[in-house]
Each structure stands twice: as C-alpha cells, then as structure tokens.
Tab-separated table of N, CA and C in Angstrom:
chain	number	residue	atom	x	y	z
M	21	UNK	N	125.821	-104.444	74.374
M	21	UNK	CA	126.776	-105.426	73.949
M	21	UNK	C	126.515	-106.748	74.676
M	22	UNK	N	126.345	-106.644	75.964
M	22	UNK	CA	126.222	-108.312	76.890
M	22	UNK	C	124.205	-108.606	76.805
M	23	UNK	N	124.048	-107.910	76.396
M	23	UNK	CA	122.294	-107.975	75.999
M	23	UNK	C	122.323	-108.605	74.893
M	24	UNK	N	122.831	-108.476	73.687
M	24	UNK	CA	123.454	-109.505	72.417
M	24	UNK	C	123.946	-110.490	72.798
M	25	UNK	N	124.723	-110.854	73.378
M	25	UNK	CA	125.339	-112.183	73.881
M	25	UNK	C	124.641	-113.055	74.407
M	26	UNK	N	123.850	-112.547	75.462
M	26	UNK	CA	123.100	-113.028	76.150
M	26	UNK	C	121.649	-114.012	75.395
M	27	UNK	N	121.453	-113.368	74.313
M	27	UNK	CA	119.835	-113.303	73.271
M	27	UNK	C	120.949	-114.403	72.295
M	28	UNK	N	122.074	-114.628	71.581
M	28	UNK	CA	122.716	-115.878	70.840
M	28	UNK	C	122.661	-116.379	71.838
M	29	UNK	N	123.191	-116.496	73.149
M	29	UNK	CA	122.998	-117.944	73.920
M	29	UNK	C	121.817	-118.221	73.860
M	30	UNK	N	120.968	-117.749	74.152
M	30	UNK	CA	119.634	-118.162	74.422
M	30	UNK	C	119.184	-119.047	73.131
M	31	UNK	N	119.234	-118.203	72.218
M	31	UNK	CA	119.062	-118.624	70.610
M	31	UNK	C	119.426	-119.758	70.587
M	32	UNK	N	120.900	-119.649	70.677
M	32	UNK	CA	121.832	-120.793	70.172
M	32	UNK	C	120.809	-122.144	71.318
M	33	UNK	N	120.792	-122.100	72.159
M	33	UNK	CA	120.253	-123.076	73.458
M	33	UNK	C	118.911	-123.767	72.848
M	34	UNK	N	117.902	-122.552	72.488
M	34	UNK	CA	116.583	-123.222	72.226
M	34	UNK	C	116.621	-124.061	70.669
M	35	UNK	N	117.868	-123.547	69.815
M	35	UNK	CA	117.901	-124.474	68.449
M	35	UNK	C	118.519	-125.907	68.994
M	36	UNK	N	119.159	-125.918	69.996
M	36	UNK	CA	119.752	-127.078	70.288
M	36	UNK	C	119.210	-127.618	70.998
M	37	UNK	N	117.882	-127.480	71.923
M	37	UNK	CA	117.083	-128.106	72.659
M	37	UNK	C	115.597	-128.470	71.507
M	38	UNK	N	115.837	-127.520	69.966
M	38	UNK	CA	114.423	-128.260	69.204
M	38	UNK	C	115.703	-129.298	68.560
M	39	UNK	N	116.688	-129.237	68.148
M	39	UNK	CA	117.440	-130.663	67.364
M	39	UNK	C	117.349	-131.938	68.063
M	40	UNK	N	117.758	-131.318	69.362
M	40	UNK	CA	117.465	-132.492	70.266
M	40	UNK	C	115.887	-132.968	70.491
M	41	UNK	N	114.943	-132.867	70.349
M	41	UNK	CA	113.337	-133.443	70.018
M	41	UNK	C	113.226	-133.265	69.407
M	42	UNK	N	113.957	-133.351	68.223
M	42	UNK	CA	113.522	-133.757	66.732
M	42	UNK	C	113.779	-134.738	66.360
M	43	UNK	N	115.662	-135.496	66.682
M	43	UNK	CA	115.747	-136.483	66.410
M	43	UNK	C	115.454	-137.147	67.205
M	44	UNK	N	114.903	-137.365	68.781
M	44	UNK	CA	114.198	-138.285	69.374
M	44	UNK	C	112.657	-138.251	69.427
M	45	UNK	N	112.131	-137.431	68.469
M	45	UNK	CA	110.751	-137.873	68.291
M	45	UNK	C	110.549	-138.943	67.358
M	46	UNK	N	109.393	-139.580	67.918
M	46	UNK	CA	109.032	-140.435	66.892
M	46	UNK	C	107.394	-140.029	66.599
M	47	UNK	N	106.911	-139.910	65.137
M	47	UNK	CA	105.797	-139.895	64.698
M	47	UNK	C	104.683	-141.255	64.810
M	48	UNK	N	103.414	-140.769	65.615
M	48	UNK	CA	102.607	-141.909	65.473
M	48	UNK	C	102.242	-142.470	64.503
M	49	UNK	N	102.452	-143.994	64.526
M	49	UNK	CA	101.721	-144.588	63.008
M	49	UNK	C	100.528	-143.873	62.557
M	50	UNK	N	100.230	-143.816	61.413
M	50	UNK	CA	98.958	-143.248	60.748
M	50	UNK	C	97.888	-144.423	60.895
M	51	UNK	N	96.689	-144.268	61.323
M	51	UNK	CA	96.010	-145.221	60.854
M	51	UNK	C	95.363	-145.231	59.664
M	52	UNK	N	95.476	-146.415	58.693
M	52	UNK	CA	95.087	-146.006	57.189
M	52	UNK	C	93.440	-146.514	57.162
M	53	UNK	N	92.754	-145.771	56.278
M	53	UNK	CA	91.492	-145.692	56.668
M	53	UNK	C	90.893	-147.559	55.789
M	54	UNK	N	89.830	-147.657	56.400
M	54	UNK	CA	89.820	-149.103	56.320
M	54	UNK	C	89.388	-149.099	54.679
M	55	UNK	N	88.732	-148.284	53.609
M	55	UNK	CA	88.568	-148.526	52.922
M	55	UNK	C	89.149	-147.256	51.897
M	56	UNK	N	90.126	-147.170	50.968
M	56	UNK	CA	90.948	-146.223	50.317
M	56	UNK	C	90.376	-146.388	48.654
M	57	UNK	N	90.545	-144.961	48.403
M	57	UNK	CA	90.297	-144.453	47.266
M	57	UNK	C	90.135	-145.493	45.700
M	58	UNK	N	91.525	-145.993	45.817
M	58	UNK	CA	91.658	-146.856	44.831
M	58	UNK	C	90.451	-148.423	44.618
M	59	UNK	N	90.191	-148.650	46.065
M	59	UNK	CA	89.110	-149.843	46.262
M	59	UNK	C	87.479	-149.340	45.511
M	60	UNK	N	87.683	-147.987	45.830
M	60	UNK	CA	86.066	-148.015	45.608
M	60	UNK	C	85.991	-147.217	44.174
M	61	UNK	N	85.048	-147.818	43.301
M	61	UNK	CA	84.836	-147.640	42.134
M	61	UNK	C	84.316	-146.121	41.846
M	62	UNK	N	82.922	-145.601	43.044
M	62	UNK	CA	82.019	-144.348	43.055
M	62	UNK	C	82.132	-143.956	44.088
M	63	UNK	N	82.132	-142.622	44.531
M	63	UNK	CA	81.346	-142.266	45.796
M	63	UNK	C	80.694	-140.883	45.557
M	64	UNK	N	79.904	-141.369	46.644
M	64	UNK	CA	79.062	-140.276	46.515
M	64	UNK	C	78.722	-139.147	48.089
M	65	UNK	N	77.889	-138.204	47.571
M	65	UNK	CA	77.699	-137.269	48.688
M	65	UNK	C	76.762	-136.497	48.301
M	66	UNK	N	75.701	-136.065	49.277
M	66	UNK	CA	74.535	-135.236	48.980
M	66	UNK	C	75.167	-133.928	49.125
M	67	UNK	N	74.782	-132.584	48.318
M	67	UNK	CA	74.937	-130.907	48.832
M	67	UNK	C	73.999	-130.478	48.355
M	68	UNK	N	73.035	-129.932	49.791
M	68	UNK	CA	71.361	-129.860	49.797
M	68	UNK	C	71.688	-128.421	49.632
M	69	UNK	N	72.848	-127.560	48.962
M	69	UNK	CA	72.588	-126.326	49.445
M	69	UNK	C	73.181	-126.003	47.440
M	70	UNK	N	72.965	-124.562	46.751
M	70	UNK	CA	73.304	-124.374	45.764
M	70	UNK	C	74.571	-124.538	45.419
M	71	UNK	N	75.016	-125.094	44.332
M	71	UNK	CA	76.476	-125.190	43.972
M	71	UNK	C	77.017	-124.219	43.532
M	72	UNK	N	77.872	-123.542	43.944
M	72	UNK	CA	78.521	-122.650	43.310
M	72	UNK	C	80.457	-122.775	42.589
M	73	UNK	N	80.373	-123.092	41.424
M	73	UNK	CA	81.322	-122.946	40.370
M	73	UNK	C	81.653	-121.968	39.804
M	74	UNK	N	83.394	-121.751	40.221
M	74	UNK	CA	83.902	-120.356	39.549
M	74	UNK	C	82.652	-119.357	39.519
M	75	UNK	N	82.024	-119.312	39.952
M	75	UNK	CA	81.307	-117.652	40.570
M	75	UNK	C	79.748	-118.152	39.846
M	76	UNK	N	79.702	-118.841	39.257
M	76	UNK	CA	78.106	-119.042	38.481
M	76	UNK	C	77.528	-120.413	39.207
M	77	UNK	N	76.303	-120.391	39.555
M	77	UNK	CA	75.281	-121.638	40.087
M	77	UNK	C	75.104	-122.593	39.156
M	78	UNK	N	75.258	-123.607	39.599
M	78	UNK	CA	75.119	-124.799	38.564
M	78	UNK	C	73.637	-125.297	38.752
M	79	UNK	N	72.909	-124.965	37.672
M	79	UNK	CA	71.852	-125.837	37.686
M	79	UNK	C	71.654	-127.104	36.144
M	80	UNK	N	70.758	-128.051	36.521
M	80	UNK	CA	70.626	-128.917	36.082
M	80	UNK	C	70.073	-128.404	34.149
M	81	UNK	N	70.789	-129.181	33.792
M	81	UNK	CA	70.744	-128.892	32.195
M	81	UNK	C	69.091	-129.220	31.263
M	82	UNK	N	68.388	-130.153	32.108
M	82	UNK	CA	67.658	-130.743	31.772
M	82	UNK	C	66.260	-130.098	32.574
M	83	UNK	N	66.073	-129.775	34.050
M	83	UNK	CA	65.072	-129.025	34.759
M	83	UNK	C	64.906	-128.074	34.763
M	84	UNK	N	66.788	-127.687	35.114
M	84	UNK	CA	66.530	-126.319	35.333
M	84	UNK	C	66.892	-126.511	37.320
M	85	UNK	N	66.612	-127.660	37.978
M	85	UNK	CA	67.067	-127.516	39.495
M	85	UNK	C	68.146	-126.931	39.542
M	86	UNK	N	68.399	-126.137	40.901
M	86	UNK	CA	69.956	-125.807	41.714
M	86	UNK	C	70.521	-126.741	42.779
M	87	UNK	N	69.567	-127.045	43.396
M	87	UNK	CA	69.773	-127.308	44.820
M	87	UNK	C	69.458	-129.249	45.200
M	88	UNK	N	69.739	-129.386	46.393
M	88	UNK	CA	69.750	-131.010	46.371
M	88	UNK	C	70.364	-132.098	45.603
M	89	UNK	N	71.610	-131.334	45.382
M	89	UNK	CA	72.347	-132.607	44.368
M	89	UNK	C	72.854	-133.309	45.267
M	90	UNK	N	73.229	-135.139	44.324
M	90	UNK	CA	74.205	-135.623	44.264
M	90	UNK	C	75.337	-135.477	43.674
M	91	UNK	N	76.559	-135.473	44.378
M	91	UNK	CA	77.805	-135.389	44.243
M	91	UNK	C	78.265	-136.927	43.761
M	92	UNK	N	78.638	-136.681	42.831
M	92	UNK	CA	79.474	-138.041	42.189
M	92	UNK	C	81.043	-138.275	42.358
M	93	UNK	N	81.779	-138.850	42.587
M	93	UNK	CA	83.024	-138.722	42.127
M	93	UNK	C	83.440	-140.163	41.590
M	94	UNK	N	83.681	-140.473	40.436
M	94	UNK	CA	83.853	-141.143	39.478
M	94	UNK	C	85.312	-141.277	38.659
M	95	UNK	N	86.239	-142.359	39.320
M	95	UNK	CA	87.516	-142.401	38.903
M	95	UNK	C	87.963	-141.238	38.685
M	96	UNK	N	88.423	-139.902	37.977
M	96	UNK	CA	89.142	-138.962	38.049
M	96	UNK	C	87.831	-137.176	37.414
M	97	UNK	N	86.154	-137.704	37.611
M	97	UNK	CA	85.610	-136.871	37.235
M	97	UNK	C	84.644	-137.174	38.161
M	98	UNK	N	84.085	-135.646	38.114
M	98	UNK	CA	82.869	-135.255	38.944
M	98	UNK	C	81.607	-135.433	38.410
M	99	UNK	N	80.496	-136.151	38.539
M	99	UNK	CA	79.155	-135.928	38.102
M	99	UNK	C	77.900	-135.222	39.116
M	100	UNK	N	77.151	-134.850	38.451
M	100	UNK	CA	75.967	-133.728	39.439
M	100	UNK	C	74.976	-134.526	39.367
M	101	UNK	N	73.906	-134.975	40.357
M	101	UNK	CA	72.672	-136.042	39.778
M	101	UNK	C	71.791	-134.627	40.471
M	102	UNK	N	70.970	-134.185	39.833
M	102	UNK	CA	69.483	-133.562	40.485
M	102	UNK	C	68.657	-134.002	41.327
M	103	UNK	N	67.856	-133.328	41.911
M	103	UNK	CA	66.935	-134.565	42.561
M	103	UNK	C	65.498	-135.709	41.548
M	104	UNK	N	65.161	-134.571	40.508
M	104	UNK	CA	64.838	-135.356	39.465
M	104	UNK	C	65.597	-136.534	38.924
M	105	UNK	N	66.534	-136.831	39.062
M	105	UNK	CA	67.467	-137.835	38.792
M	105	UNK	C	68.235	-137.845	37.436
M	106	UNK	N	68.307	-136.593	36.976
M	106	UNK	CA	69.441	-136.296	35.869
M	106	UNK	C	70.744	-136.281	35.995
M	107	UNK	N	71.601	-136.282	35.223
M	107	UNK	CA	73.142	-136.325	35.327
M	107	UNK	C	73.479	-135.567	34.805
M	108	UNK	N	75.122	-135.142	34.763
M	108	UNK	CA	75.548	-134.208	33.980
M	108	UNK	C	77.129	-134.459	34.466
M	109	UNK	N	78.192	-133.947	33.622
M	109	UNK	CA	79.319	-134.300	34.276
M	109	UNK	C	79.819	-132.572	34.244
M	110	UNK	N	80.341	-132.546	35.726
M	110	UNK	CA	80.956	-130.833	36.150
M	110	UNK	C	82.540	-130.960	35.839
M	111	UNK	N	82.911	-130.301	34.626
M	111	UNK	CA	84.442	-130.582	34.837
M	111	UNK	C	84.719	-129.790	35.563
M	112	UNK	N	83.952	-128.427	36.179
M	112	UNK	CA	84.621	-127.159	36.600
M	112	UNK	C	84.953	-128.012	38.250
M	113	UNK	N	84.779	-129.571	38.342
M	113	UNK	CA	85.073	-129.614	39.424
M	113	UNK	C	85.741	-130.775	39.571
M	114	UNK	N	86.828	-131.111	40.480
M	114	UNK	CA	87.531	-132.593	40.182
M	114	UNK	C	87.820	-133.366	41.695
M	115	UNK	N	88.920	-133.929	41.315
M	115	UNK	CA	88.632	-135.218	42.786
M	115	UNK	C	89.377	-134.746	43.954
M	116	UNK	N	89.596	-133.970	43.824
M	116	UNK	CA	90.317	-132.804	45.066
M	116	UNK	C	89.102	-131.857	45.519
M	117	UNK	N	88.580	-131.147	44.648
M	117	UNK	CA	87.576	-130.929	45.388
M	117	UNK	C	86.586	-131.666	46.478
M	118	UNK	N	86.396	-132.802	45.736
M	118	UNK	CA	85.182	-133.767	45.859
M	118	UNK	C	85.665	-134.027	47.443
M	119	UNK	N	86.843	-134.421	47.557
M	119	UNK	CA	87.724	-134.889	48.733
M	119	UNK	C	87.721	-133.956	49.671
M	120	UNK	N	88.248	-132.827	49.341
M	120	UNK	CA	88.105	-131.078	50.384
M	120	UNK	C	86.570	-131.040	51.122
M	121	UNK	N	84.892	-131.230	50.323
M	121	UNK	CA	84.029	-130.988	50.567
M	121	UNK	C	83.002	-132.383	51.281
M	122	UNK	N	83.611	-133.739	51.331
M	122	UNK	CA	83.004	-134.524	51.568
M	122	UNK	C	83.786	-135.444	52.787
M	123	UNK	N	83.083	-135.860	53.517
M	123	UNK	CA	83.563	-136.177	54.859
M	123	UNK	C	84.145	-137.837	54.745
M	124	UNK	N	84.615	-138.648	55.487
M	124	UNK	CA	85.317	-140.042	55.610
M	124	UNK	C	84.429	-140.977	55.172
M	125	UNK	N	84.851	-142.155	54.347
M	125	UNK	CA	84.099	-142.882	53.728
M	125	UNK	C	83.288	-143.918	54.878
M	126	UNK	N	81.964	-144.092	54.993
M	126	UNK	CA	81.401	-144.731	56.332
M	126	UNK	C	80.860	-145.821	56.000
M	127	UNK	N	80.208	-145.796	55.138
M	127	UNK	CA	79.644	-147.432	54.152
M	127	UNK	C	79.683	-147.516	52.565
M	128	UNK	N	79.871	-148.640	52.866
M	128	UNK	CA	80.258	-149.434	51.361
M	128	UNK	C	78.786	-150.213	50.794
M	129	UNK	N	78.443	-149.690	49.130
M	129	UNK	CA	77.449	-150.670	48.774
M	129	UNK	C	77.800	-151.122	47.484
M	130	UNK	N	77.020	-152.029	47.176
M	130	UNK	CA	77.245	-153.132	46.163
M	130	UNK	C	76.616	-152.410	45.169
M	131	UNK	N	76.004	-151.597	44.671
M	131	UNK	CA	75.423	-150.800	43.796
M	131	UNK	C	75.439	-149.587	43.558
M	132	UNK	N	75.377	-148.757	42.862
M	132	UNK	CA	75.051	-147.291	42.622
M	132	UNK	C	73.766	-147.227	43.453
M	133	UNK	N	72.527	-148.287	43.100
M	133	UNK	CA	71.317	-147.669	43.190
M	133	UNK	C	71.092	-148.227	44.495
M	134	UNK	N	71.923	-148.806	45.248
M	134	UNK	CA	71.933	-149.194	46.557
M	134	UNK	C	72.552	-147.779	46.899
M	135	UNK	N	73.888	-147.514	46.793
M	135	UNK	CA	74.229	-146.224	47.465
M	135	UNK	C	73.025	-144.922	47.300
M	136	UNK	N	72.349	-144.576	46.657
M	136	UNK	CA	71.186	-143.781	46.071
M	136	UNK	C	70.153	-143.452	46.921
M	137	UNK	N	70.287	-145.460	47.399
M	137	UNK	CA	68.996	-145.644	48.096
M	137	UNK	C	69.008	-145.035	49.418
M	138	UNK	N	70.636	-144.910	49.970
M	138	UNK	CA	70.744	-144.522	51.593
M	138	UNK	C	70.762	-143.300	51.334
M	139	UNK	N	71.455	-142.496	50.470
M	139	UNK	CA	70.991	-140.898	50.316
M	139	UNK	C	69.693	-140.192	50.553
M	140	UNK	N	68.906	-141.152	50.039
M	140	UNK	CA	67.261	-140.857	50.292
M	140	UNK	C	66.838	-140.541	48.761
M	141	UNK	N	68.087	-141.092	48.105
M	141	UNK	CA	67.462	-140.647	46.744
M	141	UNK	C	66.819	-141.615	45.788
C-alpha cells in the first residue's frame, strides 16, 4: 500500500519536473540551408552501385547498363542517365526518395552539362 504511494509521488514529481522544461525550453533556430529545393531547377547525384526498384534492377532501356547512374531529380520526377549517356524517366521512384538517398546540396552550376561535368560524367 505505502510502496504505491510512494511510486504516484514519484510519478506525479518527474511529470512535473518534464512540464517544467518544457515550457522553459527553447528550441535552437534551424539553420536553413543556403540553397533550398524550390531555387534549384535539377539536381543531381551519382549511384555507382545497381539500382534496385520494388525488387527488380533497373537497367538502361537502350544498352542494357545497371550500374553507374546518374540520379536526376527534376521538379517532381526522377530521371536515370547511364554512363553511356541515355535517359529514361523512373517513376518507380520520386523526390522523397531522391532526398532519403542523396546527401546536402554543395555546389551550384549554371548548366546541366556543367553539373555532368563535375560528376565525371
């Protein structure tokens, strides 16, 4: 019976010691990244390794490649470039993905075939 009592005070104590640093926390500003989604027209990203979609390998429609693509992401769709330099558009994949698998935007270019060029492609 005083073993119960004892375990609500306690209870009761630690909910009232998180209310209390909750409303005197304050959250750090976010820093917003210097260049956001909406600014940039393309981006891109190399995946030197096989793609795998819903359980089947995506290869290139036109070679026949798997491996060494460019990753496109293109206003609200995904495109695949080969290393032959074919295209193709992946719906099985969209801009959430693209975002999940590709790291912070680091440079900005004035071209597609400028961005291409730093890929090594």
């Amino acid at each position: 019976m005083f073993g119960r009592r004892r375990v609500a005070r306690q209870q009761r104590g630690a909910w009232k010691w998180a209310e209390d640093v909750s409303t005197t926390h304050v959250d750090p500003p976010l820093n917003a990244p210097a260049v956001v989604r909406q600014e940039v027209e393309g981006l891109l990203m190399t995946h030197p390794h096989p793609l795998v979609v819903d359980g089947d390998v995506r290869a290139c429609g036109t070679c026949g490649s798997y491996r060494g693509w460019v990753v496109i992401s293109l206003r609200d769709e995904v495109w695949l470039r080969c290393p032959a330099g074919h295209e193709q558009h992946e719906p099985g994949l969209d801009t959430a993905w693209y975002d999940r698998h590709s790291g912070p935007v680091t440079q900005r270019h004035d071209t597609y075939d400028d961005g291409l060029r730093d890929l090594g492609h």
